[in-house]
Short mmCIF file of C-alpha atoms in Angstrom, two decimals:
data_model
loop_
_atom_site.label_atom_id
_atom_site.label_comp_id
_atom_site.label_asym_id
_atom_site.label_seq_id
_atom_site.Cartn_x
_atom_site.Cartn_y
_atom_site.Cartn_z
CA UNK A 1 -23.47 -3.01 -14.95
CA UNK A 2 -26.86 -4.68 -14.70
CA UNK A 3 -29.91 -3.53 -12.76
CA UNK A 4 -32.75 -5.93 -11.99
CA UNK A 5 -36.28 -5.40 -10.72
CA UNK A 6 -37.13 -8.26 -8.39
CA UNK A 7 -40.70 -7.22 -7.64
CA UNK A 8 -43.06 -4.36 -8.56
CA UNK A 9 -41.72 -1.57 -10.75
CA UNK A 10 -38.86 0.89 -10.35
CA UNK A 11 -37.83 4.08 -12.18
CA UNK A 12 -34.14 4.58 -13.02
CA UNK A 13 -31.88 7.24 -14.45
CA UNK A 14 -28.46 6.35 -15.89
CA UNK A 15 -25.90 9.07 -16.58
CA UNK A 16 -22.52 8.56 -18.27
CA UNK A 17 -20.32 11.68 -18.18
CA UNK A 18 -16.70 10.84 -19.04
CA UNK A 19 -13.96 13.47 -18.72
CA UNK A 20 -10.69 12.87 -20.50
CA UNK A 21 -7.18 13.61 -19.23
CA UNK A 22 -8.35 14.74 -15.77
CA UNK A 23 -10.98 17.00 -17.41
CA UNK A 24 -8.25 18.90 -19.27
CA UNK A 25 -9.27 17.65 -22.72
CA UNK A 26 -12.61 18.13 -24.48
CA UNK A 27 -14.39 15.37 -26.41
CA UNK A 28 -17.01 14.76 -29.04
CA UNK A 29 -19.87 12.27 -29.01
CA UNK A 30 -21.08 10.06 -31.86
CA UNK A 31 -24.22 7.96 -32.07
CA UNK A 32 -23.74 4.51 -33.63
CA UNK A 33 -27.25 3.26 -32.94
CA UNK A 34 -30.04 3.99 -30.48
CA UNK A 35 -28.29 1.67 -27.99
CA UNK A 36 -24.65 2.59 -28.69
CA UNK A 37 -22.65 5.82 -28.34
CA UNK A 38 -18.97 6.67 -28.78
CA UNK A 39 -17.08 9.27 -26.71
CA UNK A 40 -14.00 10.51 -28.62
CA UNK A 41 -11.33 12.64 -26.95
CA UNK A 42 -9.81 15.64 -28.74
CA UNK A 43 -6.27 14.47 -27.98
CA UNK A 44 -3.81 13.87 -30.79
CA UNK A 45 -3.81 10.17 -29.96
CA UNK A 46 -7.55 9.91 -29.57
CA UNK A 47 -9.03 7.84 -26.77
CA UNK A 48 -12.37 6.28 -27.65
CA UNK A 49 -14.90 4.97 -25.13
CA UNK A 50 -17.98 3.02 -26.19
CA UNK A 51 -21.21 2.87 -24.21
CA UNK A 52 -23.59 0.04 -25.11
CA UNK A 53 -26.92 -0.59 -23.44
CA UNK A 54 -29.82 -3.01 -23.70
CA UNK A 55 -32.16 0.00 -23.80
CA UNK A 56 -32.15 3.23 -25.87
CA UNK A 57 -29.66 5.96 -24.83
CA UNK A 58 -30.19 9.71 -25.17
CA UNK A 59 -27.49 12.32 -25.81
CA UNK A 60 -27.47 15.31 -23.46
CA UNK A 61 -24.88 17.83 -24.69
CA UNK A 62 -21.72 15.65 -24.65
CA UNK A 63 -22.96 13.20 -22.05
CA UNK A 64 -25.23 10.15 -22.26
CA UNK A 65 -28.41 9.54 -20.31
CA UNK A 66 -31.20 6.98 -20.11
CA UNK A 67 -34.44 7.15 -18.15
CA UNK A 68 -36.36 3.89 -17.89
CA UNK A 69 -38.76 1.83 -15.82
CA UNK A 70 -38.31 -1.85 -14.98
CA UNK A 71 -41.14 -4.16 -13.99
CA UNK A 72 -40.98 -7.48 -12.15
CA UNK A 73 -38.31 -9.74 -13.65
CA UNK A 74 -36.96 -7.14 -16.11
CA UNK A 75 -33.30 -6.17 -16.42
CA UNK A 76 -31.24 -3.45 -18.05
CA UNK A 77 -27.52 -3.82 -18.83
CA UNK A 78 -24.85 -1.20 -19.64
CA UNK A 79 -21.23 -1.61 -20.70
CA UNK A 80 -18.59 1.11 -20.97
CA UNK A 81 -15.36 0.00 -22.63
CA UNK A 82 -12.17 1.38 -24.09
CA UNK A 83 -12.29 0.79 -27.84
CA UNK A 84 -9.22 -1.00 -29.18
CA UNK A 85 -8.34 -3.37 -32.00
CA UNK A 86 -9.46 -6.28 -29.83
CA UNK A 87 -12.89 -4.86 -29.04
CA UNK A 88 -15.83 -7.09 -29.90
CA UNK A 89 -18.15 -4.99 -32.06
CA UNK A 90 -20.89 -7.61 -32.37
CA UNK A 91 -21.63 -8.49 -28.77
CA UNK A 92 -24.64 -10.09 -27.13
CA UNK A 93 -24.70 -7.69 -24.20
CA UNK A 94 -26.93 -9.61 -21.78
CA UNK A 95 -25.13 -12.89 -22.42
CA UNK A 96 -21.72 -11.21 -22.05
CA UNK A 97 -22.75 -9.53 -18.78
CA UNK A 98 -24.03 -12.79 -17.28
CA UNK A 99 -20.96 -14.77 -18.32
CA UNK A 100 -18.67 -12.01 -17.02
CA UNK A 101 -20.45 -11.92 -13.68
CA UNK A 102 -20.17 -15.64 -13.07
CA UNK A 103 -16.62 -15.70 -14.44
CA UNK A 104 -15.63 -12.98 -11.99
CA UNK A 105 -17.31 -14.68 -9.03
CA UNK A 106 -15.68 -18.01 -9.85
CA UNK A 107 -12.24 -16.43 -10.31
CA UNK A 108 -12.29 -14.81 -6.87
CA UNK A 109 -13.74 -17.86 -5.16
CA UNK A 110 -10.98 -19.97 -6.68
CA UNK A 111 -8.29 -17.45 -5.75
CA UNK A 112 -9.30 -17.05 -2.12
CA UNK A 113 -9.70 -20.81 -1.71
CA UNK A 114 -5.91 -21.09 -2.15
CA UNK A 115 -5.28 -19.14 1.05
CA UNK A 116 -3.67 -21.31 3.70
CA UNK A 117 -4.91 -19.15 6.59
CA UNK A 118 -7.61 -20.83 8.68
CA UNK A 119 -7.24 -18.94 11.96
CA UNK A 120 -9.32 -16.33 13.77
CA UNK A 121 -10.75 -13.42 11.79
CA UNK A 122 -10.43 -15.44 8.58
CA UNK A 123 -13.11 -13.47 6.74
CA UNK A 124 -11.40 -10.18 7.58
CA UNK A 125 -7.97 -11.47 6.56
CA UNK A 126 -9.40 -12.84 3.31
CA UNK A 127 -11.04 -9.51 2.53
CA UNK A 128 -7.71 -7.71 2.96
CA UNK A 129 -5.95 -10.32 0.81
CA UNK A 130 -8.52 -9.75 -1.95
CA UNK A 131 -7.85 -6.00 -1.77
CA UNK A 132 -4.10 -6.53 -2.16
CA UNK A 133 -4.66 -8.82 -5.13
CA UNK A 134 -6.98 -6.27 -6.75
CA UNK A 135 -4.28 -3.61 -6.45
CA UNK A 136 -1.69 -5.83 -8.14
CA UNK A 137 -1.00 -5.46 -11.86
CA UNK A 138 -1.68 -8.71 -13.72
CA UNK A 139 0.63 -7.56 -16.51
CA UNK A 140 3.62 -6.38 -14.47
CA UNK A 141 3.27 -7.93 -11.00
CA UNK A 142 3.69 -4.54 -9.28
CA UNK A 143 1.23 -3.14 -6.74
CA UNK A 144 -0.18 0.35 -6.30
CA UNK A 145 -0.30 1.88 -2.83
CA UNK A 146 -3.91 2.91 -3.50
CA UNK A 147 -6.05 3.15 -6.65
CA UNK A 148 -6.95 6.81 -5.98
CA UNK A 149 -5.44 10.29 -5.88
CA UNK A 150 -6.33 13.59 -4.25
CA UNK A 151 -8.42 12.22 -1.38
CA UNK A 152 -7.51 14.49 1.57
CA UNK A 153 -5.81 13.52 4.79
CA UNK A 154 -7.71 16.42 6.36
CA UNK A 155 -11.07 17.59 5.01
CA UNK A 156 -10.49 21.00 3.43
CA UNK A 157 -6.71 20.60 3.88
CA UNK A 158 -3.72 20.56 1.51
CA UNK A 159 -2.32 17.08 2.26
CA UNK A 160 -3.73 15.47 -0.86
CA UNK A 161 -1.46 13.07 -2.75
CA UNK A 162 -1.43 10.70 -5.70
CA UNK A 163 -0.94 7.12 -4.51
CA UNK A 164 -1.44 5.23 -7.79
CA UNK A 165 2.18 4.10 -7.87
CA UNK A 166 4.30 1.24 -6.65
CA UNK A 167 6.21 2.07 -3.47
CA UNK A 168 9.13 -0.29 -2.92
CA UNK A 169 8.39 -0.35 0.80
CA UNK A 170 4.66 -1.06 0.55
CA UNK A 171 5.06 -3.72 -2.09
CA UNK A 172 7.99 -5.39 -0.33
CA UNK A 173 5.95 -5.81 2.84
CA UNK A 174 3.26 -7.34 0.64
CA UNK A 175 5.54 -10.17 -0.47
CA UNK A 176 5.88 -11.53 3.05
CA UNK A 177 2.16 -11.33 3.77
CA UNK A 178 1.27 -13.07 0.51
CA UNK A 179 3.79 -15.79 1.26
CA UNK A 180 2.34 -16.23 4.75
CA UNK A 181 -1.09 -16.72 3.15
CA UNK A 182 0.26 -19.22 0.60
CA UNK A 183 0.32 -16.99 -2.50
CA UNK A 184 3.72 -17.73 -3.99
CA UNK A 185 2.70 -16.79 -7.55
CA UNK A 186 2.01 -13.15 -6.66
CA UNK A 187 5.20 -12.95 -4.60
CA UNK A 188 7.18 -14.38 -7.51
CA UNK A 189 5.70 -11.88 -9.97
CA UNK A 190 6.63 -8.95 -7.75
CA UNK A 191 10.19 -10.24 -7.27
CA UNK A 192 10.43 -10.57 -11.06
CA UNK A 193 9.33 -6.93 -11.36
CA UNK A 194 11.91 -5.89 -8.76
CA UNK A 195 14.60 -7.87 -10.56
CA UNK A 196 13.83 -5.92 -13.72
CA UNK A 197 14.18 -2.65 -11.79
CA UNK A 198 17.54 -3.72 -10.40
CA UNK A 199 18.74 -4.47 -13.90
CA UNK A 200 17.55 -1.03 -15.03
CA UNK A 201 19.13 0.90 -12.16
CA UNK A 202 22.68 1.12 -13.47
CA UNK A 203 24.77 2.53 -10.66
CA UNK A 204 24.19 1.22 -7.15
CA UNK A 205 22.05 3.50 -5.03
CA UNK A 206 19.75 4.39 -7.89
CA UNK A 207 16.78 2.56 -6.41
CA UNK A 208 13.80 4.90 -6.27
CA UNK A 209 11.24 4.79 -3.49
CA UNK A 210 8.39 4.61 -6.04
CA UNK A 211 7.74 3.74 -9.67
CA UNK A 212 4.81 3.58 -12.04
CA UNK A 213 3.37 0.08 -12.31
CA UNK A 214 5.33 -0.45 -15.55
CA UNK A 215 8.59 0.63 -13.91
CA UNK A 216 8.97 4.24 -15.10
CA UNK A 217 10.72 6.60 -12.70
CA UNK A 218 9.48 10.07 -13.68
CA UNK A 219 6.40 11.00 -11.64
CA UNK A 220 6.41 14.78 -11.91
CA UNK A 221 3.91 16.34 -9.51
CA UNK A 222 1.27 18.61 -11.08
CA UNK A 223 -1.53 20.56 -9.42
CA UNK A 224 -4.91 20.45 -11.20
CA UNK A 225 -6.24 23.90 -10.32
CA UNK A 226 -9.44 23.44 -12.34
CA UNK A 227 -10.65 20.61 -10.08
CA UNK A 228 -12.40 21.51 -6.84
CA UNK A 229 -11.27 18.49 -4.83
CA UNK A 230 -13.18 16.34 -2.37
CA UNK A 231 -15.25 18.67 -0.16
CA UNK A 232 -13.17 21.57 -1.50
CA UNK A 233 -9.86 20.05 -0.35
CA UNK A 234 -7.21 21.58 -2.57
CA UNK A 235 -4.88 21.36 -4.36
CA UNK A 236 -5.64 18.20 -6.33
CA UNK A 237 -2.34 16.64 -7.37
CA UNK A 238 -1.29 14.02 -9.90
CA UNK A 239 2.22 12.62 -9.95
CA UNK A 240 4.20 12.60 -6.73
CA UNK A 241 7.10 14.91 -6.01
CA UNK A 242 8.50 12.46 -3.46
CA UNK A 243 9.69 10.17 -6.27
CA UNK A 244 13.16 11.72 -6.33
CA UNK A 245 13.62 11.93 -2.55
CA UNK A 246 16.31 10.01 -0.74
CA UNK A 247 14.66 7.35 1.38
CA UNK A 248 17.16 4.90 2.86
CA UNK A 249 14.57 2.57 4.38
CA UNK A 250 13.61 1.12 0.98
CA UNK A 251 16.82 -0.91 0.89
CA UNK A 252 15.93 -2.76 4.08
CA UNK A 253 12.35 -3.31 2.98
CA UNK A 254 13.52 -4.67 -0.37
CA UNK A 255 16.19 -6.95 1.12
CA UNK A 256 13.76 -8.28 3.71
CA UNK A 257 11.29 -9.18 0.95
CA UNK A 258 13.99 -10.85 -1.15
CA UNK A 259 15.28 -12.77 1.89
CA UNK A 260 11.81 -14.07 2.77
CA UNK A 261 11.07 -14.97 -0.83
CA UNK A 262 14.38 -16.78 -1.15
CA UNK A 263 13.72 -18.65 2.10
CA UNK A 264 10.02 -19.51 1.74
CA UNK A 265 9.31 -19.58 -2.01
CA UNK A 266 12.28 -20.31 -4.28
CA UNK A 267 15.99 -19.41 -4.47
CA UNK A 268 16.84 -16.19 -6.26
CA UNK A 269 19.20 -16.25 -9.24
CA UNK A 270 22.89 -15.49 -8.91
CA UNK A 271 22.59 -12.58 -11.37
CA UNK A 272 19.87 -11.06 -9.22
CA UNK A 273 22.07 -11.57 -6.18
CA UNK A 274 24.91 -9.65 -7.85
CA UNK A 275 22.59 -6.71 -8.51
CA UNK A 276 21.32 -6.81 -4.95
CA UNK A 277 24.88 -6.98 -3.61
CA UNK A 278 25.72 -3.72 -5.34
CA UNK A 279 22.85 -2.06 -3.52
CA UNK A 280 24.07 -3.50 -0.22
CA UNK A 281 27.56 -2.14 -0.84
CA UNK A 282 26.00 1.27 -1.50
CA UNK A 283 24.18 1.06 1.85
CA UNK A 284 27.50 0.35 3.56
CA UNK A 285 28.82 3.65 2.19
CA UNK A 286 25.74 5.80 2.75
CA UNK A 287 23.78 4.64 5.80
CA UNK A 288 24.77 7.78 7.71
CA UNK A 289 23.10 10.08 5.18
CA UNK A 290 20.23 12.34 6.12
CA UNK A 291 17.04 11.61 4.20
CA UNK A 292 13.32 12.44 4.03
CA UNK A 293 12.37 9.21 5.82
CA UNK A 294 9.46 6.80 5.52
CA UNK A 295 6.90 9.63 5.82
CA UNK A 296 8.47 11.58 2.93
CA UNK A 297 8.57 14.82 4.89
CA UNK A 298 9.07 18.05 2.98
CA UNK A 299 10.54 20.06 5.82
CA UNK A 300 14.16 19.04 5.33
CA UNK A 301 16.35 15.96 5.63
CA UNK A 302 17.32 14.40 8.95
CA UNK A 303 19.04 11.33 10.34
CA UNK A 304 15.90 9.28 10.98
CA UNK A 305 15.91 6.29 13.28
CA UNK A 306 13.67 4.26 10.97
CA UNK A 307 15.96 4.84 7.99
CA UNK A 308 18.96 3.68 9.99
CA UNK A 309 16.99 0.69 11.30
CA UNK A 310 16.15 -0.46 7.78
CA UNK A 311 19.75 -0.06 6.67
CA UNK A 312 20.57 -2.53 9.45
CA UNK A 313 17.85 -4.82 8.05
CA UNK A 314 19.34 -4.53 4.54
CA UNK A 315 22.75 -5.69 5.72
CA UNK A 316 21.39 -8.34 8.09
CA UNK A 317 19.14 -9.94 5.45
CA UNK A 318 21.83 -9.75 2.78
CA UNK A 319 24.15 -11.66 5.09
CA UNK A 320 21.48 -14.29 5.74
CA UNK A 321 20.92 -14.79 1.98
CA UNK A 322 24.66 -15.12 1.39
CA UNK A 323 25.03 -17.63 4.21
CA UNK A 324 22.07 -19.70 2.97
CA UNK A 325 23.68 -20.05 -0.47
CA UNK A 326 27.32 -20.08 0.71
CA UNK A 327 27.94 -16.98 -1.42
CA UNK A 328 31.09 -14.92 -0.73
CA UNK A 329 30.30 -12.70 2.23
CA UNK A 330 32.22 -9.39 2.39
CA UNK A 331 33.63 -8.84 5.86
CA UNK A 332 32.58 -5.21 5.63
CA UNK A 333 28.88 -6.11 5.74
CA UNK A 334 29.22 -7.50 9.26
CA UNK A 335 31.31 -4.53 10.39
CA UNK A 336 28.79 -1.96 9.06
CA UNK A 337 25.77 -3.90 10.33
CA UNK A 338 27.16 -3.94 13.85
CA UNK A 339 28.15 -0.28 13.60
CA UNK A 340 24.55 0.63 12.71
CA UNK A 341 23.34 -1.44 15.66
CA UNK A 342 25.57 0.46 18.05
CA UNK A 343 24.63 3.79 16.47
CA UNK A 344 20.93 3.20 17.04
CA UNK A 345 21.44 2.26 20.68
CA UNK A 346 23.86 5.11 21.36
CA UNK A 347 22.68 7.98 19.13
CA UNK A 348 18.91 7.46 19.15
CA UNK A 349 18.33 6.42 22.76
CA UNK A 350 17.23 9.30 24.97
CA UNK A 351 18.15 8.36 28.53
CA UNK A 352 16.00 11.14 30.03
CA UNK A 353 12.85 10.18 28.12
CA UNK A 354 13.78 6.48 28.23
CA UNK A 355 12.86 5.87 24.62
CA UNK A 356 14.22 5.67 21.10
CA UNK A 357 13.60 9.02 19.39
CA UNK A 358 12.42 9.90 15.89
CA UNK A 359 15.68 11.30 14.59
CA UNK A 360 19.10 12.10 16.00
CA UNK A 361 18.89 14.88 18.54
CA UNK A 362 15.08 14.99 18.72
CA UNK A 363 12.88 14.61 21.77
CA UNK A 364 9.92 13.11 19.93
CA UNK A 365 8.78 9.60 19.10
CA UNK A 366 7.63 8.16 15.78
CA UNK A 367 5.17 5.33 15.15
CA UNK A 368 7.58 3.89 12.58
CA UNK A 369 9.66 2.87 15.60
CA UNK A 370 6.98 0.22 16.23
CA UNK A 371 8.71 -1.85 13.55
CA UNK A 372 11.86 -2.26 15.66
CA UNK A 373 10.72 -5.55 17.27
CA UNK A 374 8.78 -6.59 14.18
CA UNK A 375 11.95 -6.67 12.05
CA UNK A 376 13.75 -8.42 14.94
CA UNK A 377 16.16 -5.61 15.71
CA UNK A 378 15.19 -5.68 19.38
CA UNK A 379 13.28 -8.15 21.53
CA UNK A 380 9.58 -7.32 22.04
CA UNK A 381 10.09 -7.56 25.84
CA UNK A 382 13.42 -5.78 26.00
CA UNK A 383 13.27 -3.09 28.74
CA UNK A 384 14.39 -0.38 26.33
CA UNK A 385 11.66 -1.36 23.92
CA UNK A 386 8.93 -1.57 26.55
CA UNK A 387 9.75 1.93 27.81
CA UNK A 388 9.71 3.19 24.20
CA UNK A 389 6.34 1.55 23.66
CA UNK A 390 5.05 3.26 26.79
CA UNK A 391 6.26 6.64 25.49
CA UNK A 392 4.55 6.03 22.14
CA UNK A 393 1.35 5.24 24.01
CA UNK A 394 1.61 8.49 25.95
CA UNK A 395 2.36 10.72 22.97
CA UNK A 396 0.82 9.11 19.85
CA UNK A 397 -2.05 6.85 20.94
CA UNK A 398 -5.58 8.26 21.13
CA UNK A 399 -7.89 5.66 22.65
CA UNK A 400 -6.65 2.73 20.57
CA UNK A 401 -5.70 4.69 17.44
CA UNK A 402 -2.14 5.76 16.61
CA UNK A 403 -0.79 8.92 14.98
CA UNK A 404 2.35 8.40 12.90
CA UNK A 405 3.84 11.50 14.58
CA UNK A 406 2.47 14.77 15.85
CA UNK A 407 2.02 16.94 12.75
CA UNK A 408 4.23 20.02 12.77
CA UNK A 409 4.71 22.34 9.79
CA UNK A 410 8.31 23.06 10.75
CA UNK A 411 9.03 19.32 10.71
CA UNK A 412 7.13 17.98 7.69
CA UNK A 413 6.92 21.23 5.71
CA UNK A 414 3.12 21.17 5.34
CA UNK A 415 0.28 23.12 6.88
CA UNK A 416 -2.76 21.52 8.47
CA UNK A 417 -3.30 18.31 10.37
CA UNK A 418 -4.16 14.70 9.66
CA UNK A 419 -5.88 11.69 11.18
CA UNK A 420 -4.51 8.64 12.92
CA UNK A 421 -2.61 6.19 10.71
CA UNK A 422 -4.47 2.88 10.51
CA UNK A 423 -1.32 1.02 9.50
CA UNK A 424 0.41 2.28 12.66
CA UNK A 425 -2.52 1.14 14.79
CA UNK A 426 -2.11 -2.40 13.45
CA UNK A 427 1.65 -2.23 14.12
CA UNK A 428 0.81 -1.17 17.68
CA UNK A 429 -1.50 -4.16 18.09
CA UNK A 430 1.24 -6.49 16.87
CA UNK A 431 3.76 -5.00 19.29
CA UNK A 432 1.30 -5.41 22.17
CA UNK A 433 0.70 -9.06 21.29
CA UNK A 434 4.41 -9.84 21.01
CA UNK A 435 5.10 -8.12 24.33
CA UNK A 436 2.61 -10.43 26.04
CA UNK A 437 -0.24 -7.92 26.41
CA UNK A 438 -2.66 -10.23 24.61
CA UNK A 439 -5.94 -9.06 26.11
CA UNK A 440 -5.15 -5.45 25.34
CA UNK A 441 -3.95 -6.32 21.84
CA UNK A 442 -7.09 -8.31 21.05
CA UNK A 443 -9.36 -5.55 22.39
CA UNK A 444 -7.65 -2.86 20.29
CA UNK A 445 -7.55 -5.08 17.20
CA UNK A 446 -11.25 -5.84 17.36
CA UNK A 447 -12.06 -2.19 18.07
CA UNK A 448 -10.07 -1.35 14.93
CA UNK A 449 -12.09 -3.86 12.91
CA UNK A 450 -15.17 -1.84 13.83
CA UNK A 451 -13.83 1.15 11.89
CA UNK A 452 -13.91 -0.70 8.54
CA UNK A 453 -16.54 0.38 6.04
CA UNK A 454 -19.49 -1.85 5.13
CA UNK A 455 -17.37 -4.10 2.89
CA UNK A 456 -14.36 -4.33 5.21
CA UNK A 457 -12.14 -1.72 3.58
CA UNK A 458 -9.90 0.96 5.09
CA UNK A 459 -8.44 4.24 3.92
CA UNK A 460 -5.00 5.42 4.95
CA UNK A 461 -6.19 7.27 8.05
CA UNK A 462 -9.08 7.65 10.48
CA UNK A 463 -10.38 10.98 11.76
CA UNK A 464 -11.50 11.86 15.26
CA UNK A 465 -15.08 10.85 14.42
CA UNK A 466 -14.04 7.58 12.77
CA UNK A 467 -14.24 9.02 9.24
CA UNK A 468 -11.91 7.57 6.61
CA UNK A 469 -9.25 10.00 5.40
CA UNK A 470 -6.63 9.83 2.67
CA UNK A 471 -6.58 7.57 -0.36
CA UNK A 472 -8.82 4.53 -0.39
CA UNK A 473 -8.45 1.61 -0.09
CA UNK A 474 -4.89 1.73 1.22
CA UNK A 475 -2.64 -1.29 0.65
CA UNK A 476 -0.40 -0.56 3.64
CA UNK A 477 -3.40 -0.51 6.00
CA UNK A 478 -4.59 -3.90 4.81
CA UNK A 479 -1.05 -5.27 5.04
CA UNK A 480 -0.93 -4.12 8.64
CA UNK A 481 -4.28 -5.76 9.33
CA UNK A 482 -3.13 -9.12 7.95
CA UNK A 483 0.15 -8.95 9.86
CA UNK A 484 -1.56 -8.06 13.14
CA UNK A 485 -4.21 -10.76 12.72
CA UNK A 486 -1.65 -13.48 11.98
CA UNK A 487 0.63 -12.43 14.83
CA UNK A 488 -2.19 -12.13 17.35
CA UNK A 489 -3.64 -15.45 16.24
CA UNK A 490 -0.26 -17.16 16.73
CA UNK A 491 0.18 -15.60 20.17
CA UNK A 492 -3.32 -16.64 21.28
CA UNK A 493 -2.68 -20.19 20.06
CA UNK A 494 0.61 -20.30 21.97
CA UNK A 495 -1.17 -19.13 25.11
CA UNK A 496 -3.87 -21.78 24.71
CA UNK A 497 -1.24 -24.50 24.18
CA UNK A 498 0.62 -23.43 27.34
CA UNK A 499 -2.61 -23.46 29.34
CA UNK A 500 -3.41 -26.95 28.01
CA UNK A 501 0.02 -28.26 28.98
#
């Protein structure tokens, strides 16, 4: 970090107060020189952080501090790094900082210049693309849902989760959006990561809904009682207990990503196809299972519409891949796909409410249902869909913002409330545009853009006063923004072309 005084003089205070292992481990501090300090954890495998500055640093207990004044044209630079075998001990700090700054700027300028999107809201779409890239592991190709944990979905509430993991669903949606923007390299790296997971799974059906970025499956949830939490929102959790839930929708999300990659980037390998086929066969046997659903509820398993919908997607996309490569196509896949189709229309359609319901036997709607036309299960102007969309508007839409469902402790197993889901709002915009309600879609989309923070970023949710809630920034929200912008842009272009003709 560098601070510069452009004109006059300014007083500064720098404080560096590291806490190791979520503040569960103490540390010692060692002075190397007046401008360099080491922080050393008390763990068995010691973690060492080095703070270097272009000005003298003081030690305050086990923290570091510097108080200084800069005059016109003066600069102070600080670097905090993890000490490893590759660390450069003899570094010209100011030169390194300047080269790093320009190197970073040039990298991101070069990366965003490769985007093929030149439509409306280009700056906003580019900002979201940059966010997705920043949340992607250069080493593994996987993507975290958010880089944070413990940020509450309700201020003072208990819905505080750790999102620093790779959700199969979130990351799979990312592949399509990156491909649409022209980023085949990132899509390829994620598919490579997925292929590794499929090879590691063993028995079919072992696909987890989330992994660590390096592919580990154990994400035991722990509450950190010694941490206060943001604005006293407790408990603060690390790990995520949802990792061992059954979530059938991940198979459809994965197969959709693989299908799109195979179609728009490069053909998948036959070995990968064999692994995928085993998962598809498992879906054929288990699509009727109850599960915790896309929202990972903790109030008990149900037969969720969205889970069944994505099982249909899994079979449909698997069949399309097989047909594209002339692979053997099991007759059972077609039979089960069509059976799921009939089940959704018969078991999840409420003729009194005139809508598709959240789960079998319920009388409520779910914003996840907004994906029905987006995954091409139903036409965006189908009468059944339009009446479902109307019901969602009546029950889940507040102004232009959308709740994922109406929070209920008996349903999701958690106390307290939550905000509107920004991802769902962007799905709603996309459904409006595809149904021909372009003016309304554009109005709601541009209203939603007004809720971004000063650098164009979004959390998972928005509160009643427009405050950002949940972990931040949220990959799924920015995916939804890109998808809505591209869809709305296409629809507006089609309308203009028709008017011209």
